[in-house]
Amino acid sequence: MAKQDIELLGVFLQSLAAACVNLQIVAQEQAATILSTQPQCWYPAAHYIDFLQTLSKRYAHFEPIKERIGAEMMRLWYQHGPGQQIIHRGVDFLRYQTSSEGYHSVVRGPAKDIGAFSLEEIDEAAGRARVRSTSPFDRTMEKGILLGGMSLTQDLIYVDVDNSVDPSLFLIEFH
Amino acid sequence: MSEVRCLSAQEFVQAESVSEGAILQGRDLQRVLWMLRGLQKELARKEKFWAATNDNLASAYRTLEERSDELRKTREALVQLNQSLEQRVAAQVDEIVQRARQIEALNLQLQQKVHERSRELAMALRRLSENRRARALGPGDVFAERARVRRVLGQGGMGTVYLCDDLLTGQPIAVKLMHQGLGSDSAVLHRFFGEATAASAISHPGVVKTLHVDVTSDGQVYQIMEYVDGIDLATRAQQAALSMPACARIGATLAAALAAAHQKGVVHRDLKPGNVLLTRGGPGVRILDFGISKVLGDEDGVLSMTRTSQLMGTPQYMSPEQVRDASSVTAASDVYSLGVMLFELICGRPPFVGESLGAICAAHLYEPPPSLQALYPQVPEPLSIAVMLCLEKSPALRPTAAELACVLSALADAMAAPSAESFFSTSAPPPVLAHLATLAQ
């Protein structure tokens, strides 16, 4: 990934660091650098990548933890960020991913480098949706973001995200 | 039969208990079903998360235990090593202390034995000297089973010097037989052998080498030296005056020999023309009798006045500090004596002359030396300066013998002076100088 061209919004990095601290994966002082970022400033994606790489070396099984971090990040984005102004129902989070709107609100850079995270299809009545990712970021964490994002308003009683067939294609079931 | 009651999904979830007849159906049943599945999924995800973190925690704990164990073992090993080191150090210290005590005891025993033997030797020599009268040796006499006498070379305050043939090597040697009575004083004997040993350590062609020092079976102390075919400087200067280049060259050679002796810690203490030989072979100038005068005094080298006049010759060459306190004689005193000799060689008279011993000694102490340039204007200024520096009252202001050797050697080279052995012969004397004076006897 050409990480030097990709930038992330400060609030996204802060939510990542805060999620790790809240889940007691790292101590506060270890995340201090990222926690000190300004929420409305843009920072190189290297901050995010280096931080995750450091964490991954400490855990033999890091996948479940990444998924949980993604979910916790959305909770913090909702409680302390702009989430409450945007999302009122769990399905709203999915619709917010239309044309990668949600993704582009926290990630910027050359289009060929940042890719997309976009809602392809949704059937509210059937409780099904499909999101495709061409981003350079981790798929397990993106799965966690979807799970967490849809559970923010607690109006959905069932949410499941499956990308076991194609890691870049998230099949979502919700009720 | 209990009453059948349909519950809503909400009621079902919120109820603490459900009555027997309660049922869920339709959409409510479906809703509760999805809720349970959702909870199941969430629980499964959390389970995986906690398993991953617990796994990591267990691994970290194991690592911590291993590291603690390693640390404990390392600490134990260090404590053991420390104890072992302390024991070894203590053992070595004990050994060293024991050895030091043994050495101290042996040293004391040795000192006692040396003291006893010295006393025995001195008593034996005293008895022998009381029973015997010293007799002069004549040509053909064999001395100490080592040397056959050819003739007498000279006689002085300390003893008689004979030219002999070494029975071992066949080479000519000079044997100085000390006056009878010297060997009866154990302190004198001790100093004599100490000084002879120190003097024999001087290895310089400008110093007449002492080959052997001993006591005969009948108690006579003798010194065997290399035989040097030469003429003493006093006699040579009386035969014909020496030129400025000659004085510089002789002075340089003498200073170099003195420097070699001073480097070995040996001070001559009685440098005078009578103790300097001009020789045929190199380096042309040789110094005799290093350190001997110290033997003749007490522990501090102080001579009684009666012995001084007999044994030391004239006081013209004594440094001020030597006049004041003989125990304060240093290498700088030799430099002063050399300065007096050079002054005399250049202008024909020593710097201080007087009618009595006391007058000469007082002059050394209090009077400035006369200007060499004034007495003999032809003397090159650098040579005059060098000589006058040697005559400074304060020893600290005089040059060292090594420094003087450098300066005089450069001056001699500048004056194209030949090597010192050319001055042995007077066959081609330099022009007679108008103010030539005889050297002091």
Coordinates of C-alpha atoms in Angstrom, one line a residue:
Chain A
M1 CA 0.0 0.0 0.0
A2 CA 1.3 3.5 -0.9
K3 CA 0.6 4.6 2.7
Q4 CA 2.4 7.8 2.3
D5 CA -0.4 9.1 0.1
I6 CA -3.3 8.0 2.3
E7 CA -4.5 10.1 5.2
L8 CA -6.9 9.4 8.0
L9 CA -9.0 11.8 10.0
G10 CA -7.8 12.4 13.5
V11 CA -11.0 11.3 15.0
F12 CA -10.6 7.9 13.3
L13 CA -7.2 7.4 14.8
Q14 CA -8.3 8.6 18.2
S15 CA -11.2 6.1 18.1
L16 CA -8.7 3.3 17.2
A17 CA -6.4 4.2 20.1
A18 CA -9.2 4.7 22.6
A19 CA -10.7 1.4 21.5
C20 CA -7.5 -0.4 22.2
V21 CA -7.2 1.3 25.6
N22 CA -10.8 0.5 26.5
L23 CA -10.4 -3.1 25.6
Q24 CA -7.2 -3.2 27.7
I25 CA -5.1 -4.3 24.8
V26 CA -2.6 -1.5 25.4
A27 CA -1.9 0.9 28.2
Q28 CA -2.9 4.5 27.9
E29 CA 0.7 5.7 27.7
Q30 CA 1.5 3.3 24.9
A31 CA -1.3 5.0 22.8
A32 CA -0.5 8.5 23.9
T33 CA 0.9 9.6 20.6
I34 CA -2.2 8.7 18.6
L35 CA -4.5 9.9 21.4
S36 CA -2.9 13.3 21.1
T37 CA -3.9 13.8 17.5
Q38 CA -6.4 16.6 16.7
P39 CA -9.8 15.1 15.7
Q40 CA -10.4 17.3 12.6
C41 CA -6.8 17.1 11.3
W42 CA -5.5 14.6 8.8
Y43 CA -2.6 12.3 9.4
P44 CA -0.7 9.8 7.4
A45 CA -2.1 6.3 7.4
A46 CA 1.3 5.1 8.6
H47 CA 0.2 6.0 12.1
Y48 CA -2.6 3.5 11.9
I49 CA -0.6 0.8 10.2
D50 CA 2.4 1.0 12.5
F51 CA 0.2 1.0 15.5
L52 CA -1.7 -2.2 14.4
Q53 CA 1.6 -3.9 13.4
T54 CA 3.0 -3.3 16.8
L55 CA -0.2 -4.8 18.4
S56 CA -0.3 -7.8 16.1
K57 CA 3.2 -8.9 17.2
R58 CA 2.0 -9.3 20.8
Y59 CA -0.9 -11.7 20.1
A60 CA -0.8 -15.2 18.6
H61 CA -4.5 -14.9 17.6
F62 CA -5.1 -11.3 16.6
E63 CA -8.2 -11.7 14.3
P64 CA -10.9 -11.8 17.0
I65 CA -9.3 -8.8 18.7
K66 CA -9.2 -6.8 15.4
E67 CA -12.9 -7.4 14.9
R68 CA -13.7 -6.2 18.4
I69 CA -11.5 -3.1 17.9
G70 CA -13.5 -2.3 14.8
A71 CA -16.7 -2.6 16.7
E72 CA -15.4 -0.5 19.7
M73 CA -14.2 2.2 17.3
M74 CA -17.7 2.7 16.0
R75 CA -19.1 2.9 19.5
L76 CA -16.7 5.7 20.3
W77 CA -17.3 7.4 17.0
Y78 CA -21.0 7.3 17.8
Q79 CA -20.7 8.5 21.4
H80 CA -18.0 11.0 21.1
G81 CA -17.9 11.8 17.4
P82 CA -20.5 12.8 14.7
G83 CA -22.2 9.5 14.8
Q84 CA -25.3 10.5 16.6
Q85 CA -26.0 13.2 14.0
I86 CA -25.8 10.7 11.2
I87 CA -27.1 7.4 12.5
H88 CA -30.5 7.0 14.0
R89 CA -31.2 3.4 13.1
G90 CA -28.9 0.5 12.6
V91 CA -29.8 0.4 8.9
D92 CA -28.8 4.1 8.6
F93 CA -25.2 3.0 9.1
L94 CA -25.4 0.7 6.1
R95 CA -27.0 3.4 4.0
Y96 CA -24.2 5.8 5.1
Q97 CA -21.8 3.4 3.3
T98 CA -23.5 4.2 0.0
S99 CA -21.0 5.4 -2.6
S100 CA -18.4 5.1 0.2
E101 CA -19.7 8.2 1.9
G102 CA -18.9 7.0 5.4
Y103 CA -15.5 5.7 4.3
H104 CA -14.5 9.0 2.5
S105 CA -15.5 11.0 5.6
V106 CA -12.5 9.5 7.5
V107 CA -10.1 8.4 4.7
R108 CA -8.6 10.5 1.8
G109 CA -6.0 10.2 -0.8
P110 CA -5.6 9.3 -4.5
A111 CA -8.7 7.3 -5.6
K112 CA -6.5 4.4 -6.9
D113 CA -4.8 4.2 -3.5
I114 CA -7.7 4.5 -1.1
G115 CA -10.2 2.4 -2.9
A116 CA -13.8 2.2 -1.7
F117 CA -16.0 0.8 1.0
S118 CA -19.4 0.9 -0.5
L119 CA -22.9 -0.5 0.0
E120 CA -23.8 -2.4 -3.1
E121 CA -27.2 -3.7 -2.3
I122 CA -29.7 -3.6 0.6
D123 CA -33.1 -5.2 1.2
E124 CA -34.5 -4.0 4.4
A125 CA -37.6 -6.2 4.4
A126 CA -35.5 -9.3 4.0
G127 CA -32.8 -8.1 6.3
R128 CA -30.0 -8.5 3.8
A129 CA -27.3 -6.2 2.5
R130 CA -24.0 -6.4 0.6
V131 CA -20.9 -4.2 1.1
R132 CA -17.8 -4.4 -1.0
S133 CA -14.4 -3.2 0.1
T134 CA -11.5 -2.3 -2.2
S135 CA -9.7 -0.4 0.5
P136 CA -6.1 -1.1 1.5
F137 CA -7.2 -1.7 5.1
D138 CA -7.7 -4.8 7.2
R139 CA -10.8 -6.8 6.3
T140 CA -11.4 -8.2 9.8
M141 CA -11.4 -4.8 11.3
E142 CA -13.8 -3.6 8.6
K143 CA -16.1 -6.5 9.5
G144 CA -15.9 -5.3 13.1
I145 CA -16.8 -1.8 12.0
L146 CA -19.9 -3.1 10.2
L147 CA -21.0 -5.1 13.2
G148 CA -20.4 -2.3 15.6
G149 CA -21.9 0.4 13.3
M150 CA -25.1 -1.5 12.9
S151 CA -25.4 -2.1 16.6
L152 CA -25.0 1.5 17.6
T153 CA -28.7 2.4 18.0
Q154 CA -29.6 -1.0 19.5
D155 CA -32.7 -1.2 17.4
L156 CA -31.6 -4.3 15.6
I157 CA -32.0 -7.6 17.4
Y158 CA -29.7 -9.6 15.2
V159 CA -26.7 -8.6 13.1
D160 CA -24.3 -10.9 11.4
V161 CA -21.6 -10.2 8.8
D162 CA -20.0 -12.9 6.8
N163 CA -17.0 -12.6 4.5
S164 CA -15.8 -16.1 4.7
V165 CA -16.4 -16.8 1.0
D166 CA -14.8 -13.5 -0.3
P167 CA -13.0 -11.5 2.3
S168 CA -13.7 -8.3 0.3
L169 CA -17.4 -8.9 0.1
F170 CA -19.4 -8.5 3.3
L171 CA -22.8 -10.3 3.3
I172 CA -24.9 -8.8 6.1
E173 CA -28.0 -10.2 7.7
F174 CA -30.0 -8.1 10.1
H175 CA -33.3 -8.2 11.9
Chain B
M1 CA -55.5 -26.6 32.6
S2 CA -53.8 -23.3 32.9
E3 CA -55.0 -20.4 30.8
V4 CA -53.1 -20.0 27.5
R5 CA -51.6 -16.5 27.1
C6 CA -49.8 -15.1 24.2
L7 CA -46.8 -13.1 25.1
S8 CA -45.2 -10.4 23.0
A9 CA -41.6 -10.6 22.3
Q10 CA -41.1 -7.6 24.6
E11 CA -43.0 -9.2 27.4
F12 CA -41.0 -12.4 27.0
V13 CA -37.7 -10.6 27.2
Q14 CA -38.6 -8.5 30.1
A15 CA -40.4 -11.1 32.2
E16 CA -38.6 -12.5 35.1
S17 CA -40.5 -15.7 34.8
V18 CA -43.0 -17.2 32.4
S19 CA -46.2 -18.9 33.4
E20 CA -46.9 -22.4 32.2
G21 CA -49.6 -21.4 29.7
A22 CA -47.7 -18.6 28.1
I23 CA -46.9 -19.0 24.4
L24 CA -45.1 -17.1 21.8
Q25 CA -46.3 -17.2 18.2
G26 CA -46.1 -15.5 14.9
R27 CA -43.9 -12.5 14.6
D28 CA -43.2 -12.4 18.3
L29 CA -41.9 -15.9 18.2
Q30 CA -39.8 -15.0 15.2
R31 CA -38.5 -11.9 16.9
V32 CA -37.5 -13.7 20.0
L33 CA -35.8 -16.3 17.9
W34 CA -33.7 -13.7 16.1
M35 CA -32.9 -12.0 19.4
L36 CA -31.7 -15.3 20.8
R37 CA -29.6 -15.9 17.7
G38 CA -28.2 -12.4 17.8
L39 CA -27.2 -12.9 21.4
Q40 CA -25.7 -16.2 20.5
K41 CA -23.6 -14.6 17.8
E42 CA -22.5 -11.8 20.0
L43 CA -21.6 -14.3 22.7
A44 CA -19.6 -16.3 20.3
R45 CA -17.7 -13.2 19.1
K46 CA -17.0 -12.2 22.7
E47 CA -15.9 -15.7 23.5
K48 CA -13.3 -15.6 20.7
F49 CA -12.1 -12.2 21.8
W50 CA -11.6 -13.3 25.4
A51 CA -10.0 -16.5 24.3
A52 CA -7.5 -14.5 22.2
T53 CA -6.7 -12.1 25.0
N54 CA -6.6 -14.9 27.6
D55 CA -4.4 -16.9 25.4
N56 CA -2.1 -13.9 25.2
L57 CA -2.3 -13.3 28.9
A58 CA -1.4 -17.0 29.6
S59 CA 1.5 -16.8 27.2
A60 CA 2.7 -13.6 28.9
Y61 CA 2.3 -15.2 32.3
R62 CA 4.3 -18.2 31.1
T63 CA 7.0 -15.9 29.8
L64 CA 7.0 -14.0 33.0
E65 CA 7.3 -17.2 35.0
E66 CA 10.2 -18.3 32.8
R67 CA 11.9 -15.0 33.1
S68 CA 11.4 -14.9 36.9
D69 CA 12.8 -18.4 37.1
E70 CA 15.8 -17.3 35.0
L71 CA 16.2 -14.2 37.1
R72 CA 16.1 -16.2 40.3
K73 CA 18.7 -18.7 39.0
T74 CA 20.9 -15.9 37.8
R75 CA 20.6 -14.1 41.1
E76 CA 21.5 -17.4 42.9
A77 CA 24.4 -17.9 40.6
L78 CA 25.6 -14.4 41.3
V79 CA 25.3 -14.8 45.0
Q80 CA 27.3 -18.0 44.8
L81 CA 29.9 -16.4 42.6
N82 CA 30.1 -13.4 45.0
Q83 CA 30.6 -15.7 47.9
S84 CA 33.2 -17.7 46.1
L85 CA 35.1 -14.5 45.1
E86 CA 35.0 -13.2 48.6
Q87 CA 36.4 -16.5 49.9
R88 CA 39.2 -16.5 47.3
V89 CA 40.1 -12.9 48.0
A90 CA 40.1 -13.5 51.7
A91 CA 42.3 -16.6 51.1
Q92 CA 44.7 -14.7 48.9
V93 CA 44.9 -11.8 51.4
D94 CA 45.7 -14.3 54.2
E95 CA 48.4 -15.8 52.0
I96 CA 49.9 -12.5 51.1
V97 CA 49.9 -11.4 54.8
Q98 CA 51.6 -14.6 55.8
R99 CA 54.2 -14.3 53.1
A100 CA 54.9 -10.7 54.0
R101 CA 55.4 -11.8 57.6
Q102 CA 57.7 -14.6 56.5
I103 CA 59.7 -12.2 54.4
E104 CA 59.9 -9.7 57.2
A105 CA 61.2 -12.4 59.6
L106 CA 63.7 -13.6 57.0
N107 CA 64.8 -10.0 56.4
L108 CA 65.4 -9.4 60.1
Q109 CA 67.4 -12.7 60.3
L110 CA 69.4 -11.6 57.3
Q111 CA 70.1 -8.2 58.6
Q112 CA 71.2 -9.7 61.9
K113 CA 73.5 -12.1 60.2
V114 CA 75.0 -9.4 58.0
H115 CA 75.5 -7.2 61.1
E116 CA 77.2 -10.1 62.9
R117 CA 79.5 -10.9 60.0
S118 CA 80.4 -7.3 59.5
R119 CA 81.4 -7.1 63.2
E120 CA 83.4 -10.4 63.0
L121 CA 85.1 -9.2 59.8
A122 CA 86.0 -5.8 61.3
M123 CA 87.3 -7.5 64.5
A124 CA 89.4 -9.9 62.4
L125 CA 90.8 -7.1 60.3
R126 CA 91.5 -5.0 63.4
R127 CA 93.4 -7.9 65.0
L128 CA 95.3 -8.5 61.8
S129 CA 96.2 -4.9 61.4
E130 CA 97.4 -4.7 65.0
N131 CA 99.6 -7.8 64.4
R132 CA 101.0 -6.8 61.1
R133 CA 102.6 -3.8 59.7
A134 CA 101.8 -2.9 56.1
R135 CA 104.7 -3.3 53.8
A136 CA 105.1 -1.8 50.4
L137 CA 105.0 -4.0 47.4
G138 CA 107.9 -4.3 45.1
P139 CA 108.4 -5.3 41.5
G140 CA 107.7 -9.0 41.0
D141 CA 105.6 -9.3 44.2
V142 CA 102.4 -11.3 43.7
F143 CA 99.4 -9.6 45.3
A144 CA 96.2 -11.4 46.3
E145 CA 97.2 -14.3 44.0
R146 CA 95.8 -12.1 41.2
A147 CA 98.4 -9.5 40.2
R148 CA 102.2 -9.3 39.8
V149 CA 103.6 -5.9 40.5
R150 CA 105.6 -4.1 37.9
R151 CA 106.1 -0.7 39.5
V152 CA 104.5 2.0 41.6
L153 CA 102.3 4.3 39.6
G154 CA 101.6 6.8 42.3
Q155 CA 101.0 7.5 46.0
G156 CA 98.3 9.5 47.6
G157 CA 96.2 10.1 50.7
M158 CA 94.2 7.0 50.3
G159 CA 96.9 4.5 49.3
T160 CA 99.4 3.4 46.8
V161 CA 98.7 2.6 43.2
Y162 CA 100.7 -0.1 41.4
L163 CA 101.0 -1.1 37.8
C164 CA 100.5 -4.9 37.7
D165 CA 100.0 -7.7 35.3
D166 CA 96.7 -9.6 35.8
L167 CA 97.7 -13.2 36.4
L168 CA 94.4 -14.3 34.9
T169 CA 94.3 -12.3 31.7
G170 CA 97.8 -11.2 31.3
Q171 CA 96.6 -7.6 30.8
P172 CA 98.0 -4.7 32.6
I173 CA 95.9 -3.5 35.5
A174 CA 96.1 -0.8 38.2
V175 CA 95.9 -2.0 41.8
K176 CA 95.2 0.5 44.5
L177 CA 96.2 -0.7 47.9
M178 CA 94.3 1.2 50.6
H179 CA 96.2 2.5 53.7
Q180 CA 96.3 0.1 56.6
G181 CA 93.6 0.9 59.1
L182 CA 90.8 1.7 56.7
G183 CA 89.7 -1.9 56.8
S184 CA 89.3 -1.8 60.6
D185 CA 86.3 0.4 60.5
S186 CA 83.3 -1.6 59.6
A187 CA 81.3 1.4 58.7
V188 CA 84.0 2.6 56.3
L189 CA 84.2 -0.9 54.8
H190 CA 80.4 -1.0 54.3
R191 CA 80.4 2.4 52.5
F192 CA 83.5 1.5 50.5
F193 CA 82.0 -1.6 49.1
G194 CA 78.7 0.1 48.5
E195 CA 80.3 3.0 46.7
A196 CA 82.6 0.7 44.7
T197 CA 79.6 -1.3 43.6
A198 CA 77.8 1.9 42.5
A199 CA 80.8 3.2 40.7
S200 CA 81.4 -0.1 38.9
A201 CA 77.9 0.3 37.5
I202 CA 79.0 3.4 35.6
S203 CA 79.6 2.3 32.0
H204 CA 81.2 5.2 30.1
P205 CA 84.5 5.4 28.3
G206 CA 85.3 8.6 30.2
V207 CA 85.3 6.8 33.6
V208 CA 88.1 4.5 34.6
K209 CA 86.4 1.3 35.3
T210 CA 86.7 -0.5 38.7
L211 CA 87.1 -4.2 38.0
H212 CA 87.2 -5.6 41.5
V213 CA 87.1 -4.5 45.1
D214 CA 88.0 -6.8 47.9
V215 CA 89.9 -7.4 51.1
T216 CA 93.0 -9.6 51.3
S217 CA 93.3 -12.5 53.8
D218 CA 95.5 -10.3 55.9
G219 CA 93.0 -7.5 56.0
Q220 CA 94.1 -5.1 53.3
V221 CA 91.5 -3.4 51.2
Y222 CA 92.3 -3.1 47.5
Q223 CA 90.8 -1.9 44.3
I224 CA 91.6 -3.3 40.9
M225 CA 91.0 -0.9 38.0
E226 CA 91.6 -0.9 34.4
Y227 CA 95.1 0.4 33.6
V228 CA 94.9 3.6 31.7
D229 CA 98.1 4.9 29.9
G230 CA 97.8 8.6 30.6
I231 CA 98.9 11.7 32.3
D232 CA 96.9 13.5 34.9
L233 CA 95.5 16.8 33.8
A234 CA 97.5 18.8 36.4
T235 CA 100.8 17.5 35.1
R236 CA 99.8 17.9 31.5
A237 CA 98.7 21.5 32.0
Q238 CA 102.1 22.3 33.7
Q239 CA 103.9 20.9 30.7
A240 CA 102.2 23.2 28.2
A241 CA 99.1 25.4 28.1
L242 CA 96.0 24.0 26.4
S243 CA 94.3 26.0 23.7
M244 CA 90.6 27.2 23.8
P245 CA 89.4 24.4 21.5
A246 CA 91.3 21.9 23.7
C247 CA 89.7 23.3 26.8
A248 CA 86.3 23.0 25.2
R249 CA 86.8 19.5 24.0
I250 CA 88.3 18.3 27.3
G251 CA 85.4 20.0 29.2
A252 CA 82.8 18.4 26.9
T253 CA 84.3 14.9 27.4
L254 CA 84.5 15.3 31.1
A255 CA 80.9 16.6 31.3
A256 CA 79.7 13.6 29.3
A257 CA 81.4 11.2 31.7
L258 CA 80.0 13.0 34.7
A259 CA 76.5 12.9 33.1
A260 CA 76.8 9.1 32.8
A261 CA 77.8 8.8 36.4
H262 CA 75.1 11.1 37.6
Q263 CA 72.5 9.2 35.8
K264 CA 73.5 6.1 37.8
G265 CA 73.2 8.2 41.0
V266 CA 76.9 8.4 41.6
V267 CA 78.5 11.7 42.5
H268 CA 82.3 12.1 42.3
R269 CA 82.6 14.7 45.2
D270 CA 86.3 15.2 44.6
L271 CA 86.7 16.3 41.0
K272 CA 90.1 17.9 40.4
P273 CA 92.9 17.8 37.8
G274 CA 94.7 15.1 39.8
N275 CA 91.7 12.8 39.3
V276 CA 91.5 13.4 35.5
L277 CA 93.7 11.5 33.1
L278 CA 94.5 12.5 29.5
T279 CA 95.1 9.3 27.6
R280 CA 96.4 8.1 24.3
G281 CA 93.3 6.3 23.2
G282 CA 89.7 7.4 23.0
P283 CA 87.9 9.3 24.4
G284 CA 91.1 10.9 25.6
V285 CA 89.9 12.0 29.0
R286 CA 89.2 9.6 31.9
I287 CA 87.9 10.3 35.4
L288 CA 89.3 8.4 38.4
D289 CA 88.0 7.5 41.8
F290 CA 84.3 8.0 41.6
G291 CA 82.5 8.0 45.0
I292 CA 85.7 7.2 47.0
S293 CA 85.7 10.4 48.9
K294 CA 82.3 9.5 50.4
V295 CA 84.0 6.5 51.9
L296 CA 86.5 8.5 53.9
G297 CA 83.9 10.6 55.7
D298 CA 81.2 9.7 58.2
E299 CA 77.7 8.5 57.3
D300 CA 77.0 11.9 55.8
G301 CA 80.3 12.1 54.0
V302 CA 81.7 14.7 56.5
L303 CA 85.4 14.7 56.9
S304 CA 87.3 15.8 59.9
M305 CA 89.5 18.8 59.3
T306 CA 92.7 16.8 59.9
R307 CA 91.8 14.2 57.4
T308 CA 90.7 16.8 54.9
S309 CA 94.2 18.3 54.5
Q310 CA 95.7 14.9 54.2
L311 CA 93.3 13.0 52.0
M312 CA 91.3 15.4 49.9
G313 CA 94.1 17.7 48.5
T314 CA 93.3 21.4 48.1
P315 CA 89.9 22.9 48.5
Q316 CA 90.1 25.0 45.4
Y317 CA 87.6 22.8 43.6
M318 CA 85.0 22.4 46.4
S319 CA 81.5 23.8 45.8
P320 CA 80.0 26.3 48.3
E321 CA 77.5 23.7 49.5
Q322 CA 80.3 21.2 50.0
V323 CA 82.2 23.8 52.1
R324 CA 79.1 24.5 54.1
D325 CA 77.8 21.0 54.7
A326 CA 79.5 18.0 53.1
S327 CA 76.3 16.0 53.4
S328 CA 74.6 18.2 50.9
V329 CA 76.9 17.3 48.0
T330 CA 74.9 16.6 44.8
A331 CA 75.6 16.2 41.1
A332 CA 75.6 20.0 40.9
S333 CA 78.7 20.0 43.1
D334 CA 80.6 18.0 40.5
V335 CA 79.5 20.6 37.9
Y336 CA 80.9 23.4 40.1
S337 CA 84.2 21.5 40.4
L338 CA 84.4 21.1 36.7
G339 CA 83.7 24.8 36.2
V340 CA 86.7 25.6 38.5
M341 CA 88.9 23.2 36.5
L342 CA 87.9 24.8 33.2
F343 CA 88.5 28.3 34.6
E344 CA 91.9 27.2 35.6
L345 CA 92.7 25.5 32.3
I346 CA 91.6 28.6 30.3
C347 CA 93.3 31.4 32.2
G348 CA 95.9 29.6 34.2
R349 CA 94.6 30.2 37.7
P350 CA 91.6 28.9 39.7
P351 CA 88.8 31.5 40.4
F352 CA 89.5 31.7 44.1
V353 CA 93.1 31.8 45.5
G354 CA 94.0 32.5 49.1
E355 CA 96.7 32.1 51.6
S356 CA 94.7 29.7 53.8
L357 CA 92.2 27.0 53.6
G358 CA 89.7 29.2 55.5
A359 CA 90.2 32.1 53.0
I360 CA 89.6 29.9 50.0
C361 CA 86.5 28.3 51.6
A362 CA 85.1 31.7 52.5
A363 CA 85.6 32.9 48.9
H364 CA 83.7 30.0 47.6
L365 CA 80.8 30.8 49.9
Y366 CA 80.6 34.6 49.7
E367 CA 82.7 36.1 46.9
P368 CA 81.6 36.2 43.3
P369 CA 84.0 34.6 40.9
P370 CA 86.2 37.0 38.9
S371 CA 85.1 37.5 35.3
L372 CA 86.8 35.0 33.0
Q373 CA 86.5 37.4 30.1
A374 CA 88.2 40.1 32.0
L375 CA 91.1 37.9 33.0
Y376 CA 91.5 36.4 29.6
P377 CA 89.7 38.4 26.9
Q378 CA 90.5 36.0 24.1
V379 CA 88.2 33.4 25.6
P380 CA 85.1 33.0 23.3
E381 CA 82.1 34.5 24.9
P382 CA 80.0 31.3 24.8
L383 CA 82.7 29.3 26.5
S384 CA 83.1 32.0 29.2
I385 CA 79.3 32.0 29.8
A386 CA 79.3 28.2 30.1
V387 CA 82.1 28.2 32.6
M388 CA 80.7 31.1 34.7
L389 CA 77.3 29.3 34.9
C390 CA 79.0 26.3 36.4
L391 CA 80.4 28.7 39.2
E392 CA 77.0 29.9 40.3
K393 CA 76.6 29.8 44.1
S394 CA 73.2 28.2 43.9
P395 CA 73.3 24.6 42.7
A396 CA 69.9 25.1 41.0
L397 CA 71.3 27.8 38.7
R398 CA 74.1 25.6 37.4
P399 CA 73.6 23.5 34.2
T400 CA 73.5 19.8 34.6
A401 CA 76.5 17.8 33.4
A402 CA 74.5 16.6 30.4
E403 CA 73.5 20.1 29.4
L404 CA 77.1 21.3 29.8
A405 CA 78.4 18.4 27.7
C406 CA 76.0 19.4 24.8
V407 CA 77.1 23.1 25.0
L408 CA 80.8 22.4 25.2
S409 CA 80.7 19.8 22.5
A410 CA 79.0 22.3 20.2
L411 CA 81.5 24.9 21.1
A412 CA 84.4 22.5 20.5
D413 CA 82.9 21.5 17.1
A414 CA 82.5 25.2 16.2
M415 CA 86.1 25.8 17.1
A416 CA 87.2 22.7 15.0
A417 CA 88.7 21.1 18.1
P418 CA 90.2 17.7 17.5
S419 CA 89.2 14.8 19.7
A420 CA 90.6 14.8 23.3
E421 CA 93.1 12.1 22.8
S422 CA 95.2 14.4 20.7
F423 CA 95.9 16.5 23.8
F424 CA 97.7 13.7 25.6
S425 CA 101.0 14.5 23.9
T426 CA 102.8 17.8 24.1
S427 CA 105.0 17.0 21.0
A428 CA 103.4 19.8 19.0
P429 CA 102.6 22.3 21.6
P430 CA 100.4 25.3 20.9
P431 CA 102.0 28.8 21.1
V432 CA 103.0 29.7 24.6
L433 CA 100.6 32.1 26.2
A434 CA 102.0 35.1 28.0
H435 CA 100.0 34.6 31.2
L436 CA 100.7 30.9 31.5
A437 CA 100.7 30.0 35.2
T438 CA 101.4 26.7 36.9
L439 CA 98.5 24.8 38.2
A440 CA 98.1 24.4 41.9
Q441 CA 99.9 21.6 43.5

